[in-house]
Amino acid sequence: MRTDTGVFLPPEPDQARGFFSRIARRYDFLNGFLSFGLDGVWRDWAVRRVLNGRETSILDVGTGTGKFLNAFTKRQVFKKKCGMDFCGEMLELAKRRSRDPSILWLKADAARGIPFRAGSYDVIAAAFALRSISSLKIFFQETIRVLKSGGKLVLLELTRPRSRGFKNLYSVYLKGYLPAVGALFSGARDAYSFLSDSVSRFYEPEEIRAQIEEAGFAGTEVFPCSGGIVTLISGVKKHED
Ligand SMILES: C[S@@+](CC[C@H](N)C(=O)[O-])C[C@H]1O[C@@H](n2cnc3c(N)ncnc32)[C@H](O)[C@@H]1O
């Protein structure tokens, strides 16, 4: 599909899974280091913005080591919680680091469907995972099916800054600092080059909004944060009449 920045081609699922399995062990440390500690601030900010206190079930897709799911569950009590990821190494770390035995950790590829019945969850969340899902169309169709009526889709993603001055500075960070530091600490240069390249080429937030609206979401909202390098996009599954 064509984006403002050219054509965005998602990676093959096996390739993306391979990248994540190789960086899993260093992922949390590098995330903190590369974002100057802001990754946790962004997750908490997103959670505060979207929750209304009445949600009782949550599915976090592309959960990685479970950080976004943890940001939700420390804010409010959920009776049903699931972290889903297609990378076994990430899920193992999530399980080991979690202090909550009631979380279901599930291995599944979001681009091939979400293995739950229709109307199962109040919230479906995904942080920093969209750029590696090979079919967003299937993912968004599946999220709307698996959400309850009135349920919310919450997407947090790395995006590009809005102002020209910041764009130039960010480009140095994205094309130089991020792949170099990522390679140095993880030994996986190709994985961090992919992550950097995918941020440069990914859809604009408004394009993602259009895609979730096409899948049937209503009340969509787009909130940029930190000058636009992170964006929260949300939508609601309409109540059936
Ligand atoms: C950049 S990490 C983000 C992890 C976590 N959400 C966070 O906030 O740190 C992206 C995660 O999404 C997972 N992922 C990517 N594509 C996926 C897919 N199609 N289905 C399930 N998980 C996927 C990867 O394995 C990885 O753990």
Short mmCIF file of C-alpha atoms and ligand atoms in Angstrom, two decimals:
data_model
loop_
_atom_site.label_atom_id
_atom_site.label_comp_id
_atom_site.label_asym_id
_atom_site.label_seq_id
_atom_site.Cartn_x
_atom_site.Cartn_y
_atom_site.Cartn_z
CA MET A 1 0.00 0.00 0.00
CA ARG A 2 1.24 3.52 -0.84
CA THR A 3 1.95 5.85 2.09
CA ASP A 4 3.06 9.49 2.27
CA THR A 5 6.63 8.21 2.35
CA GLY A 6 6.45 5.73 -0.54
CA VAL A 7 5.39 2.13 -0.34
CA PHE A 8 5.31 0.40 3.02
CA LEU A 9 6.14 -3.27 2.69
CA PRO A 10 5.70 -5.23 5.91
CA PRO A 11 8.32 -7.90 6.60
CA GLU A 12 7.65 -11.59 6.02
CA PRO A 13 6.36 -13.12 9.29
CA ASP A 14 9.32 -15.54 9.58
CA GLN A 15 11.81 -12.73 9.06
CA ALA A 16 10.14 -10.48 11.68
CA ARG A 17 9.85 -13.36 14.17
CA GLY A 18 13.54 -14.11 13.61
CA PHE A 19 14.50 -10.48 14.35
CA PHE A 20 12.51 -10.43 17.58
CA SER A 21 13.77 -13.79 18.79
CA ARG A 22 17.36 -12.59 18.35
CA ILE A 23 16.89 -9.29 20.18
CA ALA A 24 14.47 -10.56 22.88
CA ARG A 25 17.04 -10.86 25.69
CA ARG A 26 18.29 -7.28 25.24
CA TYR A 27 14.96 -5.80 24.14
CA ASP A 28 13.84 -4.10 27.37
CA PHE A 29 17.28 -2.70 28.15
CA LEU A 30 17.69 -1.36 24.60
CA ASN A 31 14.20 0.07 24.49
CA GLY A 32 14.93 2.12 27.59
CA PHE A 33 18.39 3.11 26.39
CA LEU A 34 17.33 4.04 22.86
CA SER A 35 14.28 6.02 23.97
CA PHE A 36 16.18 7.75 26.82
CA GLY A 37 13.77 6.14 29.26
CA LEU A 38 10.69 7.51 27.52
CA ASP A 39 9.15 4.20 26.40
CA GLY A 40 7.62 3.59 29.85
CA VAL A 41 6.37 7.18 30.03
CA TRP A 42 4.63 6.77 26.64
CA ARG A 43 2.93 3.52 27.65
CA ASP A 44 1.66 5.03 30.94
CA TRP A 45 0.47 8.18 29.15
CA ALA A 46 -1.48 6.10 26.61
CA VAL A 47 -3.11 3.99 29.32
CA ARG A 48 -4.17 7.08 31.31
CA ARG A 49 -5.73 8.60 28.18
CA VAL A 50 -7.83 5.64 27.13
CA LEU A 51 -9.16 3.87 30.22
CA ASN A 52 -12.51 4.86 31.70
CA GLY A 53 -12.35 2.53 34.73
CA ARG A 54 -15.12 0.19 33.56
CA GLU A 55 -13.07 -2.18 31.39
CA THR A 56 -12.55 -5.65 32.85
CA SER A 57 -10.82 -7.58 30.06
CA ILE A 58 -7.76 -6.82 27.97
CA LEU A 59 -5.82 -8.44 25.14
CA ASP A 60 -2.36 -7.03 24.37
CA VAL A 61 -1.21 -8.01 20.88
CA GLY A 62 2.53 -8.05 20.12
CA THR A 63 2.98 -8.03 23.87
CA GLY A 64 6.74 -8.67 23.73
CA THR A 65 7.94 -8.83 27.34
CA GLY A 66 4.50 -7.66 28.54
CA LYS A 67 5.29 -4.02 29.28
CA PHE A 68 2.15 -2.48 27.74
CA LEU A 69 -0.06 -5.08 29.41
CA ASN A 70 1.63 -4.31 32.74
CA ALA A 71 0.99 -0.59 32.27
CA PHE A 72 -2.74 -1.37 31.95
CA THR A 73 -2.96 -3.86 34.82
CA LYS A 74 -1.12 -1.65 37.30
CA ARG A 75 -3.61 1.16 36.59
CA GLN A 76 -6.80 -0.82 37.12
CA VAL A 77 -8.03 -4.32 37.95
CA PHE A 78 -8.81 -6.55 34.96
CA LYS A 79 -10.49 -9.91 35.48
CA LYS A 80 -9.36 -11.32 32.14
CA LYS A 81 -5.94 -10.49 30.65
CA CYS A 82 -4.00 -11.96 27.79
CA GLY A 83 -0.64 -11.13 26.23
CA MET A 84 -0.31 -12.48 22.69
CA ASP A 85 2.85 -12.63 20.58
CA PHE A 86 4.14 -14.75 17.71
CA CYS A 87 7.69 -14.88 19.15
CA GLY A 88 8.27 -17.66 21.70
CA GLU A 89 11.42 -16.04 23.14
CA MET A 90 9.56 -12.80 23.92
CA LEU A 91 6.68 -14.69 25.55
CA GLU A 92 9.07 -16.74 27.71
CA LEU A 93 10.57 -13.51 29.07
CA ALA A 94 7.11 -12.02 29.61
CA LYS A 95 6.05 -15.09 31.60
CA ARG A 96 9.23 -15.13 33.65
CA ARG A 97 9.09 -11.42 34.49
CA SER A 98 5.39 -11.22 35.28
CA ARG A 99 4.25 -11.43 38.89
CA ASP A 100 0.66 -12.09 37.84
CA PRO A 101 -0.17 -15.79 37.40
CA SER A 102 -3.66 -14.99 36.10
CA ILE A 103 -2.33 -13.62 32.78
CA LEU A 104 -2.77 -15.92 29.79
CA TRP A 105 0.32 -15.79 27.55
CA LEU A 106 -0.60 -16.90 24.06
CA LYS A 107 1.57 -17.64 21.03
CA ALA A 108 -0.23 -16.59 17.84
CA ASP A 109 0.32 -14.49 14.70
CA ALA A 110 -2.06 -11.51 14.64
CA ALA A 111 -1.89 -11.37 10.86
CA ARG A 112 -3.47 -14.82 10.68
CA GLY A 113 -6.36 -14.07 13.01
CA ILE A 114 -6.94 -13.70 16.74
CA PRO A 115 -7.89 -17.05 18.27
CA PHE A 116 -10.77 -15.86 20.45
CA ARG A 117 -14.54 -15.85 20.07
CA ALA A 118 -16.33 -12.73 18.85
CA GLY A 119 -17.03 -10.20 21.60
CA SER A 120 -14.38 -11.49 24.05
CA TYR A 121 -12.54 -8.34 25.21
CA ASP A 122 -13.20 -4.75 26.35
CA VAL A 123 -9.77 -3.53 25.24
CA ILE A 124 -7.38 -4.71 22.53
CA ALA A 125 -4.03 -2.95 22.70
CA ALA A 126 -0.85 -3.03 20.62
CA ALA A 127 2.30 -0.99 21.30
CA PHE A 128 5.11 -0.65 18.77
CA ALA A 129 3.96 -3.83 16.99
CA LEU A 130 2.00 -2.62 13.96
CA ARG A 131 5.09 -2.13 11.78
CA SER A 132 5.84 -5.83 11.84
CA ILE A 133 2.35 -7.27 11.37
CA SER A 134 2.27 -8.63 7.84
CA SER A 135 -1.42 -7.89 7.23
CA LEU A 136 -2.90 -4.92 9.08
CA LYS A 137 -6.13 -5.45 7.18
CA ILE A 138 -6.64 -8.90 8.73
CA PHE A 139 -5.46 -7.63 12.13
CA PHE A 140 -7.96 -4.75 12.20
CA GLN A 141 -10.81 -6.98 10.97
CA GLU A 142 -9.96 -9.44 13.71
CA THR A 143 -9.75 -6.80 16.45
CA ILE A 144 -13.22 -5.53 15.66
CA ARG A 145 -14.60 -9.08 15.70
CA VAL A 146 -12.93 -9.99 19.02
CA LEU A 147 -13.87 -6.74 20.82
CA LYS A 148 -17.15 -6.46 22.73
CA SER A 149 -19.60 -3.81 21.58
CA GLY A 150 -18.34 -0.51 22.96
CA GLY A 151 -14.84 -2.02 23.33
CA LYS A 152 -11.73 -0.05 22.45
CA LEU A 153 -8.77 -0.58 20.15
CA VAL A 154 -5.65 1.17 21.50
CA LEU A 155 -2.63 1.51 19.22
CA LEU A 156 0.62 3.13 20.31
CA GLU A 157 3.22 3.45 17.57
CA LEU A 158 6.49 5.16 16.72
CA THR A 159 5.80 7.85 14.14
CA ARG A 160 7.67 10.74 12.55
CA PRO A 161 7.96 14.25 14.02
CA ARG A 162 5.82 17.03 12.62
CA SER A 163 8.16 20.05 12.58
CA ARG A 164 10.87 20.35 9.91
CA GLY A 165 13.69 21.13 12.39
CA PHE A 166 12.85 18.15 14.58
CA LYS A 167 12.48 15.94 11.46
CA ASN A 168 16.13 16.52 10.51
CA LEU A 169 17.40 15.82 14.00
CA TYR A 170 15.20 12.73 14.28
CA SER A 171 16.47 11.43 10.96
CA VAL A 172 20.04 11.48 12.35
CA TYR A 173 18.82 9.57 15.41
CA LEU A 174 16.81 7.07 13.35
CA LYS A 175 19.33 6.36 10.61
CA GLY A 176 22.54 6.68 12.63
CA TYR A 177 22.20 6.33 16.39
CA LEU A 178 19.42 3.72 16.61
CA PRO A 179 20.83 1.04 14.25
CA ALA A 180 24.40 1.60 15.51
CA VAL A 181 23.57 1.38 19.23
CA GLY A 182 21.05 -1.44 18.62
CA ALA A 183 23.68 -3.43 16.73
CA LEU A 184 26.34 -2.78 19.35
CA PHE A 185 24.30 -4.09 22.29
CA SER A 186 22.25 -6.81 20.60
CA GLY A 187 24.65 -8.01 17.91
CA ALA A 188 21.69 -7.95 15.49
CA ARG A 189 22.34 -5.06 13.11
CA ASP A 190 19.74 -6.26 10.58
CA ALA A 191 17.00 -6.31 13.24
CA TYR A 192 17.67 -2.72 14.34
CA SER A 193 18.04 -1.58 10.72
CA PHE A 194 14.63 -3.08 10.05
CA LEU A 195 13.12 -1.32 13.08
CA SER A 196 14.61 2.02 12.04
CA ASP A 197 13.66 1.62 8.37
CA SER A 198 10.10 0.63 9.26
CA VAL A 199 9.63 3.85 11.26
CA SER A 200 10.84 5.89 8.27
CA ARG A 201 8.44 4.18 5.88
CA PHE A 202 5.39 3.40 7.99
CA TYR A 203 1.95 4.94 7.50
CA GLU A 204 1.11 8.37 8.82
CA PRO A 205 -1.19 8.27 11.89
CA GLU A 206 -4.08 9.60 9.78
CA GLU A 207 -3.59 6.70 7.35
CA ILE A 208 -3.86 4.25 10.24
CA ARG A 209 -6.98 6.06 11.41
CA ALA A 210 -8.47 5.62 7.91
CA GLN A 211 -7.62 1.91 7.97
CA ILE A 212 -9.31 1.28 11.32
CA GLU A 213 -12.36 3.27 10.19
CA GLU A 214 -12.50 1.10 7.08
CA ALA A 215 -12.50 -1.96 9.35
CA GLY A 216 -15.57 -0.48 11.09
CA PHE A 217 -14.22 1.46 14.09
CA ALA A 218 -16.03 4.62 15.17
CA GLY A 219 -15.05 7.53 17.43
CA THR A 220 -11.45 7.29 16.25
CA GLU A 221 -8.89 9.61 17.84
CA VAL A 222 -5.26 10.44 17.10
CA PHE A 223 -3.01 11.93 19.82
CA PRO A 224 0.60 12.77 18.98
CA CYS A 225 3.12 12.82 21.82
CA SER A 226 6.74 14.03 22.18
CA GLY A 227 6.59 16.20 19.05
CA GLY A 228 5.00 13.41 17.02
CA ILE A 229 7.61 10.67 17.46
CA VAL A 230 4.95 8.58 19.16
CA THR A 231 1.24 8.54 18.40
CA LEU A 232 -1.73 7.02 20.15
CA ILE A 233 -4.56 6.01 17.82
CA SER A 234 -7.81 4.64 19.18
CA GLY A 235 -11.22 3.56 17.97
CA VAL A 236 -14.40 2.11 19.42
CA LYS A 237 -16.51 -0.81 18.25
CA LYS A 238 -19.99 0.57 17.84
CA HIS A 239 -22.80 -0.85 19.97
CA GLU A 240 -25.04 -3.17 18.02
CA ASP A 241 -28.60 -1.83 17.93
C1 LIG B 1 8.64 -3.78 19.15
S1 LIG B 1 8.02 -5.10 20.07
C2 LIG B 1 6.87 -4.32 21.19
C3 LIG B 1 6.63 -5.10 22.43
C4 LIG B 1 5.70 -4.48 23.47
N1 LIG B 1 4.39 -4.24 22.95
C5 LIG B 1 6.27 -3.19 24.06
O1 LIG B 1 5.50 -2.26 24.27
O2 LIG B 1 7.47 -3.13 24.33
C6 LIG B 1 6.90 -5.83 18.90
C7 LIG B 1 6.39 -7.19 19.36
O3 LIG B 1 5.33 -7.55 18.47
C8 LIG B 1 5.46 -8.92 18.17
N2 LIG B 1 4.80 -9.14 16.86
C9 LIG B 1 5.15 -8.60 15.68
N3 LIG B 1 4.33 -9.01 14.71
C10 LIG B 1 3.44 -9.85 15.32
C11 LIG B 1 2.36 -10.61 14.83
N4 LIG B 1 2.03 -10.61 13.53
N5 LIG B 1 1.64 -11.35 15.71
C12 LIG B 1 1.96 -11.36 17.03
N6 LIG B 1 3.00 -10.69 17.54
C13 LIG B 1 3.73 -9.92 16.69
C14 LIG B 1 6.97 -9.17 18.14
O4 LIG B 1 7.31 -10.52 18.32
C15 LIG B 1 7.44 -8.29 19.30
O5 LIG B 1 7.46 -9.00 20.51
#
